[in-house]
mmCIF file of C-alpha atoms and ligand atoms in Angstrom:
data_model
loop_
_atom_site.group_PDB
_atom_site.id
_atom_site.type_symbol
_atom_site.label_atom_id
_atom_site.label_comp_id
_atom_site.label_asym_id
_atom_site.label_seq_id
_atom_site.Cartn_x
_atom_site.Cartn_y
_atom_site.Cartn_z
ATOM 1 C CA MET A 1 -12.264 16.151 24.720
ATOM 2 C CA PHE A 2 -9.047 15.768 22.676
ATOM 3 C CA LEU A 3 -7.344 12.344 22.811
ATOM 4 C CA ARG A 4 -3.993 11.439 21.318
ATOM 5 C CA PRO A 5 -3.572 7.645 21.718
ATOM 6 C CA THR A 6 -0.236 6.000 20.945
ATOM 7 C CA THR A 7 -1.506 2.508 20.098
ATOM 8 C CA LEU A 8 -4.130 1.322 17.641
ATOM 9 C CA ARG A 9 -5.828 -0.695 20.364
ATOM 10 C CA GLU A 10 -6.211 2.409 22.574
ATOM 11 C CA ALA A 11 -7.539 4.418 19.631
ATOM 12 C CA ALA A 12 -10.075 1.725 18.713
ATOM 13 C CA GLN A 13 -11.215 1.517 22.332
ATOM 14 C CA ALA A 14 -11.643 5.295 22.520
ATOM 15 C CA LEU A 15 -13.562 5.373 19.216
ATOM 16 C CA SER A 16 -15.904 2.612 20.417
ATOM 17 C CA GLU A 17 -17.069 5.075 23.080
ATOM 18 C CA GLY A 18 -17.880 7.696 20.399
ATOM 19 C CA GLY A 19 -16.003 10.554 18.785
ATOM 20 C CA GLN A 20 -14.365 11.458 15.515
ATOM 21 C CA VAL A 21 -11.018 10.511 14.043
ATOM 22 C CA LEU A 22 -8.588 13.309 13.204
ATOM 23 C CA ALA A 23 -5.464 12.784 11.055
ATOM 24 C CA GLY A 24 -3.850 15.683 9.152
ATOM 25 C CA GLY A 25 -6.983 17.818 9.548
ATOM 26 C CA THR A 26 -6.792 19.160 5.984
ATOM 27 C CA ASP A 27 -10.343 17.999 5.226
ATOM 28 C CA PHE A 28 -11.624 17.844 8.795
ATOM 29 C CA PHE A 29 -11.090 21.516 9.723
ATOM 30 C CA PRO A 30 -12.218 23.107 6.419
ATOM 31 C CA ALA A 31 -15.413 20.985 6.625
ATOM 32 C CA LEU A 32 -16.254 22.571 10.008
ATOM 33 C CA GLY A 33 -16.539 26.012 8.434
ATOM 34 C CA THR A 34 -17.255 28.433 11.269
ATOM 35 C CA LYS A 35 -18.624 25.750 13.595
ATOM 36 C CA PRO A 36 -16.619 24.915 16.717
ATOM 37 C CA VAL A 37 -15.219 21.427 17.267
ATOM 38 C CA THR A 38 -17.547 19.405 19.497
ATOM 39 C CA GLY A 39 -17.471 15.925 21.037
ATOM 40 C CA THR A 40 -14.422 13.719 21.393
ATOM 41 C CA ILE A 41 -11.618 14.107 18.868
ATOM 42 C CA ILE A 42 -9.225 11.177 18.511
ATOM 43 C CA ASP A 43 -5.964 12.257 16.880
ATOM 44 C CA VAL A 44 -4.434 9.114 15.342
ATOM 45 C CA THR A 45 -1.179 10.659 14.106
ATOM 46 C CA ARG A 46 0.935 9.502 17.088
ATOM 47 C CA ILE A 47 0.327 5.789 16.492
ATOM 48 C CA PRO A 48 3.465 4.104 15.076
ATOM 49 C CA GLU A 49 1.442 1.138 13.701
ATOM 50 C CA LEU A 50 -0.372 3.544 11.392
ATOM 51 C CA ARG A 51 2.756 5.101 9.881
ATOM 52 C CA GLY A 52 4.939 4.369 6.900
ATOM 53 C CA VAL A 53 5.247 2.345 3.716
ATOM 54 C CA ASP A 54 6.255 -1.341 3.924
ATOM 55 C CA LEU A 55 7.263 -3.222 0.808
ATOM 56 C CA SER A 56 7.135 -7.034 0.953
ATOM 57 C CA SER A 57 7.497 -9.674 -1.772
ATOM 58 C CA ASP A 58 3.837 -9.717 -2.767
ATOM 59 C CA HIS A 59 2.289 -6.484 -1.514
ATOM 60 C CA VAL A 60 2.860 -2.935 -0.299
ATOM 61 C CA ARG A 61 1.246 -1.713 2.901
ATOM 62 C CA PHE A 62 0.665 1.987 3.521
ATOM 63 C CA GLY A 63 -0.141 2.837 7.136
ATOM 64 C CA GLY A 64 -3.328 4.911 7.267
ATOM 65 C CA THR A 65 -1.585 8.061 8.515
ATOM 66 C CA THR A 66 1.127 7.946 5.839
ATOM 67 C CA ARG A 67 1.373 11.429 4.413
ATOM 68 C CA TRP A 68 1.372 12.399 0.759
ATOM 69 C CA SER A 69 4.939 13.709 0.902
ATOM 70 C CA GLU A 70 6.091 10.310 2.264
ATOM 71 C CA ILE A 71 4.296 8.464 -0.551
ATOM 72 C CA ALA A 72 5.757 10.810 -3.183
ATOM 73 C CA ALA A 73 9.261 10.083 -1.868
ATOM 74 C CA ALA A 74 8.886 6.325 -1.264
ATOM 75 C CA PRO A 75 11.011 3.971 -3.421
ATOM 76 C CA LEU A 76 8.217 1.896 -4.953
ATOM 77 C CA PRO A 77 7.859 -0.345 -8.039
ATOM 78 C CA ARG A 78 6.770 1.251 -11.326
ATOM 79 C CA CYS A 79 3.121 0.290 -10.978
ATOM 80 C CA PHE A 80 2.994 2.956 -8.216
ATOM 81 C CA ASP A 81 4.125 5.774 -10.532
ATOM 82 C CA ALA A 82 0.497 6.966 -10.825
ATOM 83 C CA LEU A 83 -0.034 6.990 -7.051
ATOM 84 C CA ARG A 84 3.254 8.835 -6.468
ATOM 85 C CA ALA A 85 2.345 11.364 -9.170
ATOM 86 C CA ALA A 86 -1.060 11.845 -7.522
ATOM 87 C CA ALA A 87 0.677 12.370 -4.158
ATOM 88 C CA ARG A 88 2.567 15.299 -5.688
ATOM 89 C CA GLU A 89 -0.726 16.817 -6.904
ATOM 90 C CA VAL A 90 -2.662 16.800 -3.608
ATOM 91 C CA GLY A 91 -2.839 20.499 -2.764
ATOM 92 C CA GLY A 92 0.547 22.138 -2.212
ATOM 93 C CA LEU A 93 3.547 21.008 -0.183
ATOM 94 C CA GLN A 94 2.035 22.072 3.146
ATOM 95 C CA VAL A 95 -1.054 19.950 2.482
ATOM 96 C CA GLN A 96 1.106 17.011 1.311
ATOM 97 C CA ASN A 97 3.098 17.248 4.564
ATOM 98 C CA ARG A 98 -0.088 16.948 6.664
ATOM 99 C CA GLY A 99 -2.693 15.121 4.562
ATOM 100 C CA THR A 100 -2.873 11.329 4.799
ATOM 101 C CA ILE A 101 -3.937 8.499 2.531
ATOM 102 C CA ALA A 102 -6.649 7.347 4.964
ATOM 103 C CA GLY A 103 -8.026 10.882 5.332
ATOM 104 C CA ASN A 104 -8.338 11.184 1.557
ATOM 105 C CA LEU A 105 -10.200 7.857 1.289
ATOM 106 C CA CYS A 106 -12.464 8.413 4.313
ATOM 107 C CA ASN A 107 -13.411 11.899 3.125
ATOM 108 C CA ALA A 108 -14.470 10.251 -0.170
ATOM 109 C CA SER A 109 -14.597 13.345 -2.354
ATOM 110 C CA PRO A 110 -15.376 12.541 -6.018
ATOM 111 C CA ALA A 111 -12.171 14.513 -6.728
ATOM 112 C CA ALA A 112 -9.976 12.597 -4.245
ATOM 113 C CA ASP A 113 -6.668 12.172 -6.054
ATOM 114 C CA SER A 114 -5.735 8.861 -4.461
ATOM 115 C CA VAL A 115 -8.723 6.908 -5.698
ATOM 116 C CA PRO A 116 -8.053 6.341 -9.446
ATOM 117 C CA PRO A 117 -4.420 5.224 -8.827
ATOM 118 C CA LEU A 118 -5.589 2.863 -6.070
ATOM 119 C CA LEU A 119 -8.437 1.457 -8.191
ATOM 120 C CA ILE A 120 -6.081 0.449 -11.017
ATOM 121 C CA LEU A 121 -3.950 -1.457 -8.500
ATOM 122 C CA ASP A 122 -6.832 -3.371 -6.861
ATOM 123 C CA ALA A 123 -5.971 -1.777 -3.513
ATOM 124 C CA GLU A 124 -7.759 -2.827 -0.351
ATOM 125 C CA VAL A 125 -8.420 -0.972 2.878
ATOM 126 C CA GLU A 126 -7.997 -2.494 6.310
ATOM 127 C CA LEU A 127 -10.479 -1.276 8.925
ATOM 128 C CA THR A 128 -9.775 -1.835 12.611
ATOM 129 C CA SER A 129 -12.233 -1.579 15.493
ATOM 130 C CA ASN A 130 -12.262 -2.975 18.993
ATOM 131 C CA SER A 131 -14.280 -5.923 17.667
ATOM 132 C CA GLY A 132 -11.765 -6.921 14.982
ATOM 133 C CA VAL A 133 -10.258 -6.187 11.595
ATOM 134 C CA ARG A 134 -11.872 -6.394 8.156
ATOM 135 C CA ARG A 135 -10.499 -5.846 4.685
ATOM 136 C CA LEU A 136 -12.313 -4.762 1.569
ATOM 137 C CA PRO A 137 -11.448 -3.433 -1.879
ATOM 138 C CA VAL A 138 -11.279 0.350 -2.265
ATOM 139 C CA ARG A 139 -13.949 0.053 -4.994
ATOM 140 C CA ASP A 140 -16.396 -1.355 -2.403
ATOM 141 C CA PHE A 141 -15.280 0.951 0.421
ATOM 142 C CA ILE A 142 -16.305 4.165 -1.349
ATOM 143 C CA LEU A 143 -20.054 4.174 -1.896
ATOM 144 C CA GLY A 144 -20.514 7.630 -3.431
ATOM 145 C CA ASN A 145 -19.980 11.347 -2.932
ATOM 146 C CA ARG A 146 -18.584 11.619 0.642
ATOM 147 C CA LYS A 147 -20.017 8.190 1.471
ATOM 148 C CA THR A 148 -18.052 5.159 2.565
ATOM 149 C CA CYS A 149 -19.013 1.946 4.296
ATOM 150 C CA ARG A 150 -16.701 2.722 7.246
ATOM 151 C CA ARG A 151 -18.550 1.991 10.473
ATOM 152 C CA SER A 152 -18.417 4.757 13.070
ATOM 153 C CA ASN A 153 -16.184 2.648 15.353
ATOM 154 C CA GLU A 154 -13.641 1.789 12.632
ATOM 155 C CA ILE A 155 -10.220 3.274 11.953
ATOM 156 C CA LEU A 156 -8.783 2.942 8.459
ATOM 157 C CA SER A 157 -5.550 1.366 9.628
ATOM 158 C CA SER A 158 -3.854 0.584 6.311
ATOM 159 C CA VAL A 159 -4.108 0.439 2.548
ATOM 160 C CA ILE A 160 -2.790 -2.787 1.044
ATOM 161 C CA VAL A 161 -1.804 -3.125 -2.605
ATOM 162 C CA PRO A 162 -1.007 -6.537 -4.150
ATOM 163 C CA LEU A 163 2.096 -6.512 -6.358
ATOM 164 C CA GLN A 164 0.446 -8.140 -9.379
ATOM 165 C CA PHE A 165 1.633 -5.428 -11.810
ATOM 166 C CA LYS A 166 4.980 -4.717 -10.155
ATOM 167 C CA ASP A 167 7.039 -3.562 -13.172
ATOM 168 C CA SER A 168 4.225 -2.224 -15.329
ATOM 169 C CA PRO A 169 4.467 1.560 -15.558
ATOM 170 C CA SER A 170 1.384 3.559 -14.591
ATOM 171 C CA ILE A 171 0.396 7.137 -15.363
ATOM 172 C CA PHE A 172 -1.682 9.770 -13.534
ATOM 173 C CA LEU A 173 -3.002 12.850 -15.330
ATOM 174 C CA LYS A 174 -5.018 15.577 -13.638
ATOM 175 C CA LEU A 175 -6.707 18.496 -15.344
ATOM 176 C CA GLY A 176 -7.659 21.589 -13.366
ATOM 177 C CA ALA A 177 -8.424 25.203 -14.110
ATOM 178 C CA ARG A 178 -4.810 26.092 -13.285
ATOM 179 C CA ARG A 179 -1.580 24.128 -12.934
ATOM 180 C CA TYR A 180 -1.064 23.960 -9.135
ATOM 181 C CA LEU A 181 -3.190 23.683 -5.976
ATOM 182 C CA VAL A 182 -6.277 22.700 -7.847
ATOM 183 C CA ILE A 183 -9.320 20.485 -7.508
ATOM 184 C CA SER A 184 -9.541 18.390 -10.643
ATOM 185 C CA ILE A 185 -12.007 18.814 -13.492
ATOM 186 C CA THR A 186 -11.101 15.291 -14.484
ATOM 187 C CA MET A 187 -8.265 12.896 -13.675
ATOM 188 C CA ILE A 188 -7.073 9.612 -15.069
ATOM 189 C CA ALA A 189 -4.925 6.755 -13.815
ATOM 190 C CA ALA A 190 -3.869 4.103 -16.313
ATOM 191 C CA LEU A 191 -1.671 1.021 -16.411
ATOM 192 C CA LEU A 192 -0.873 -1.428 -19.207
ATOM 193 C CA SER A 193 0.896 -4.688 -18.465
ATOM 194 C CA ASN A 194 2.972 -6.440 -21.129
ATOM 195 C CA ASP A 195 2.041 -10.114 -21.625
ATOM 196 C CA GLY A 196 5.644 -10.876 -22.591
ATOM 197 C CA ASN A 197 4.840 -11.043 -26.321
ATOM 198 C CA GLY A 198 4.461 -7.321 -26.933
ATOM 199 C CA ARG A 199 0.733 -7.312 -26.269
ATOM 200 C CA VAL A 200 -1.379 -5.817 -23.527
ATOM 201 C CA GLY A 201 -1.795 -8.383 -20.771
ATOM 202 C CA GLU A 202 -4.119 -6.388 -18.549
ATOM 203 C CA ALA A 203 -5.273 -2.815 -19.011
ATOM 204 C CA ARG A 204 -6.440 -0.644 -16.148
ATOM 205 C CA VAL A 205 -8.022 2.768 -16.632
ATOM 206 C CA ALA A 206 -9.811 4.740 -13.891
ATOM 207 C CA VAL A 207 -11.396 8.185 -14.029
ATOM 208 C CA GLY A 208 -12.062 10.586 -11.153
ATOM 209 C CA SER A 209 -14.183 13.754 -10.829
ATOM 210 C CA CYS A 210 -16.627 12.554 -13.482
ATOM 211 C CA SER A 211 -19.045 10.546 -11.304
ATOM 212 C CA ALA A 212 -20.055 10.382 -7.639
ATOM 213 C CA SER A 213 -16.953 8.316 -7.019
ATOM 214 C CA SER A 214 -14.030 7.410 -9.256
ATOM 215 C CA GLN A 215 -14.587 4.415 -11.488
ATOM 216 C CA ARG A 216 -12.749 2.048 -13.773
ATOM 217 C CA LEU A 217 -13.640 1.938 -17.484
ATOM 218 C CA LEU A 218 -14.169 -1.807 -17.673
ATOM 219 C CA GLU A 219 -15.309 -1.976 -21.295
ATOM 220 C CA LEU A 220 -12.256 -0.046 -22.450
ATOM 221 C CA GLU A 221 -10.018 -2.290 -20.347
ATOM 222 C CA ARG A 222 -11.525 -5.357 -22.071
ATOM 223 C CA ASP A 223 -11.049 -3.806 -25.519
ATOM 224 C CA LEU A 224 -7.398 -2.995 -24.804
ATOM 225 C CA ALA A 225 -6.448 -6.460 -23.509
ATOM 226 C CA GLY A 226 -4.624 -8.466 -26.179
ATOM 227 C CA GLN A 227 -3.885 -5.454 -28.398
ATOM 228 C CA THR A 228 -0.345 -4.906 -29.633
ATOM 229 C CA LEU A 229 1.529 -2.486 -27.367
ATOM 230 C CA ARG A 230 2.297 0.159 -29.947
ATOM 231 C CA HIS A 231 2.085 3.877 -30.537
ATOM 232 C CA GLY A 232 -1.399 4.696 -31.743
ATOM 233 C CA LEU A 233 -3.086 2.180 -29.414
ATOM 234 C CA SER A 234 -4.946 5.111 -27.854
ATOM 235 C CA SER A 235 -6.906 5.697 -31.101
ATOM 236 C CA LEU A 236 -8.993 2.686 -30.064
ATOM 237 C CA VAL A 237 -10.589 4.793 -27.295
ATOM 238 C CA CYS A 238 -13.956 6.282 -28.285
ATOM 239 C CA ALA A 239 -16.673 8.298 -26.573
ATOM 240 C CA SER A 240 -18.802 5.210 -25.864
ATOM 241 C CA HIS A 241 -16.048 3.906 -23.560
ATOM 242 C CA LEU A 242 -16.962 6.802 -21.234
ATOM 243 C CA SER A 243 -20.692 5.987 -21.179
ATOM 244 C CA THR A 244 -20.634 4.837 -17.534
ATOM 245 C CA LEU A 245 -19.406 8.264 -16.367
ATOM 246 C CA SER A 246 -21.911 10.865 -15.177
ATOM 247 C CA PRO A 247 -20.042 14.194 -15.109
ATOM 248 C CA ILE A 248 -21.833 17.254 -13.741
ATOM 249 C CA ASP A 249 -21.926 20.939 -14.680
ATOM 250 C CA ASP A 250 -20.361 22.981 -11.893
ATOM 251 C CA VAL A 251 -18.207 26.052 -11.318
ATOM 252 C CA ARG A 252 -15.115 24.230 -12.507
ATOM 253 C CA ALA A 253 -16.402 22.889 -15.856
ATOM 254 C CA SER A 254 -19.461 21.828 -17.818
ATOM 255 C CA ALA A 255 -20.349 18.158 -18.134
ATOM 256 C CA ALA A 256 -19.696 18.308 -21.881
ATOM 257 C CA TYR A 257 -16.222 19.768 -21.341
ATOM 258 C CA ARG A 258 -15.466 17.111 -18.722
ATOM 259 C CA ARG A 259 -16.397 14.327 -21.168
ATOM 260 C CA ASP A 260 -14.335 15.842 -23.942
ATOM 261 C CA ALA A 261 -11.312 16.467 -21.718
ATOM 262 C CA THR A 262 -11.563 12.962 -20.256
ATOM 263 C CA LEU A 263 -11.448 11.384 -23.711
ATOM 264 C CA THR A 264 -8.292 13.349 -24.524
ATOM 265 C CA LEU A 265 -6.674 12.559 -21.182
ATOM 266 C CA VAL A 266 -7.453 8.835 -21.393
ATOM 267 C CA ARG A 267 -5.782 8.732 -24.816
ATOM 268 C CA ARG A 268 -2.773 10.671 -23.520
ATOM 269 C CA ALA A 269 -2.471 8.401 -20.488
ATOM 270 C CA LEU A 270 -2.459 5.298 -22.715
ATOM 271 C CA ASP A 271 0.130 6.877 -25.035
ATOM 272 C CA GLY A 272 2.201 7.571 -21.921
ATOM 273 C CA CYS A 273 1.896 3.947 -20.757
ATOM 274 C CA VAL A 274 3.033 2.664 -24.177
ATOM 275 C CA GLU A 275 5.962 5.079 -24.238
ATOM 276 C CA ALA A 276 7.015 4.136 -20.710
ATOM 277 C CA GLN A 277 7.269 0.437 -21.703
ATOM 278 C CA SER A 278 10.184 1.103 -24.048
HETATM 279 C C1 FAD B 1 -5.738 23.729 0.403
HETATM 280 C C2 FAD B 1 -6.158 22.286 0.220
HETATM 281 C C3 FAD B 1 -5.940 21.688 -0.994
HETATM 282 C C4 FAD B 1 -6.317 20.348 -1.196
HETATM 283 N N1 FAD B 1 -6.076 19.786 -2.421
HETATM 284 C C5 FAD B 1 -6.423 18.504 -2.627
HETATM 285 C C6 FAD B 1 -6.175 17.888 -3.890
HETATM 286 O O1 FAD B 1 -5.638 18.494 -4.802
HETATM 287 N N2 FAD B 1 -6.566 16.595 -4.048
HETATM 288 C C7 FAD B 1 -7.157 15.882 -3.061
HETATM 289 O O2 FAD B 1 -7.466 14.704 -3.267
HETATM 290 N N3 FAD B 1 -7.392 16.433 -1.840
HETATM 291 C C8 FAD B 1 -7.044 17.713 -1.603
HETATM 292 N N4 FAD B 1 -7.291 18.298 -0.382
HETATM 293 C C9 FAD B 1 -7.973 17.500 0.634
HETATM 294 C C10 FAD B 1 -7.077 16.819 1.685
HETATM 295 O O3 FAD B 1 -5.829 17.447 1.822
HETATM 296 C C11 FAD B 1 -6.843 15.329 1.403
HETATM 297 O O4 FAD B 1 -8.071 14.664 1.189
HETATM 298 C C12 FAD B 1 -6.070 14.649 2.554
HETATM 299 O O5 FAD B 1 -5.544 13.422 2.108
HETATM 300 C C13 FAD B 1 -6.935 14.414 3.782
HETATM 301 O O6 FAD B 1 -6.144 13.778 4.781
HETATM 302 P P1 FAD B 1 -6.108 14.275 6.282
HETATM 303 O O7 FAD B 1 -5.168 13.390 7.002
HETATM 304 O O8 FAD B 1 -5.831 15.730 6.370
HETATM 305 O O9 FAD B 1 -7.613 13.972 6.728
HETATM 306 P P2 FAD B 1 -8.454 14.660 7.927
HETATM 307 O O10 FAD B 1 -8.856 16.027 7.542
HETATM 308 O O11 FAD B 1 -7.742 14.502 9.229
HETATM 309 O O12 FAD B 1 -9.735 13.678 7.927
HETATM 310 C C14 FAD B 1 -10.615 13.622 6.815
HETATM 311 C C15 FAD B 1 -11.792 12.693 7.175
HETATM 312 O O13 FAD B 1 -11.348 11.352 7.279
HETATM 313 C C16 FAD B 1 -11.544 10.829 8.601
HETATM 314 N N5 FAD B 1 -10.314 10.070 8.884
HETATM 315 C C17 FAD B 1 -9.038 10.504 8.737
HETATM 316 N N6 FAD B 1 -8.178 9.504 8.993
HETATM 317 C C18 FAD B 1 -8.920 8.431 9.313
HETATM 318 C C19 FAD B 1 -8.594 7.081 9.666
HETATM 319 N N7 FAD B 1 -7.324 6.632 9.723
HETATM 320 N N8 FAD B 1 -9.611 6.240 9.933
HETATM 321 C C20 FAD B 1 -10.916 6.672 9.881
HETATM 322 N N9 FAD B 1 -11.280 7.919 9.544
HETATM 323 C C21 FAD B 1 -10.283 8.786 9.251
HETATM 324 C C22 FAD B 1 -11.759 12.045 9.495
HETATM 325 O O14 FAD B 1 -12.601 11.742 10.586
HETATM 326 C C23 FAD B 1 -12.435 13.012 8.522
HETATM 327 O O15 FAD B 1 -13.804 12.729 8.426
HETATM 328 C C24 FAD B 1 -6.925 19.626 -0.137
HETATM 329 C C25 FAD B 1 -7.128 20.248 1.104
HETATM 330 C C26 FAD B 1 -6.751 21.554 1.286
HETATM 331 C C27 FAD B 1 -6.966 22.209 2.624
#
């Protein structure tokens, strides 16, 4: 059965009776391989409550079915530069015109481009079911490779980002085996806030594709806080700051190459954040 509800309430009711959520289908259909679609499919792309980007004084809300091309084009504060850059790197234009932010998070690939930029912003997901709404940080929502704590009756209705770093520039860097339409070997999102006295207030650095799910480099963030915001700050980054990562050898790269490339990219991302402050 194929359902196309037009309200969130209807969709939640339908999902409570079983079935699978479908948004852009850019992960859903490839994952089927040659298998036919079975069971109830609930297409959530006709629900106005799930669309668009809303900017308020203290947060930004992305409806779950907001597409990558909409995020790339949205007029957002500088702290979203990394997320908007990531939006432009998700597949090609066709994929960006179909693929959604909620689909990327629910699919929970270790190489999901949205996750590092959302982790550095302390983003939260809102999950709606016919028994209510709950909110939790993205870092707690994604449990591992293709694993989330979404309950089978829940729809990821929105992604909410507090505006704590509003004017702090952020950077997203993605390394793949070629320039376009590529799954990352490693990717970095970074943000440095200025404490008003030319020093780092808060530092945020997250790495994707180098562990079962993207993660922040908390020790590095602590070491960066309070440092003078100057060219050369990135020389503070050393291999031990990456010790919590667990990159794998696969067809795209060896674990050793991933570690090495990540170190270089983290340094470049921090240089970029310093440069963007001036
Ligand atoms: C050619 C190609 C290139 C790609 N390149 C990249 C890339 O570079 N980087 C990258 O990160 N991804 C990439 N992807 C993956 C994909 O495009 C993204 O992950 C996209 O954001 C998925 O969104 P979607 O709306 O298409 O999800 P769908 O395919 O519709 O759904 C994905 C999963 O999430 C669930 N789901 C979707 N929406 C919701 C919701 N609101 N609530 C609850 N569950 C939901 C579905 O049930 C399904 O399990 C690529 C895909 C293709 C086909």
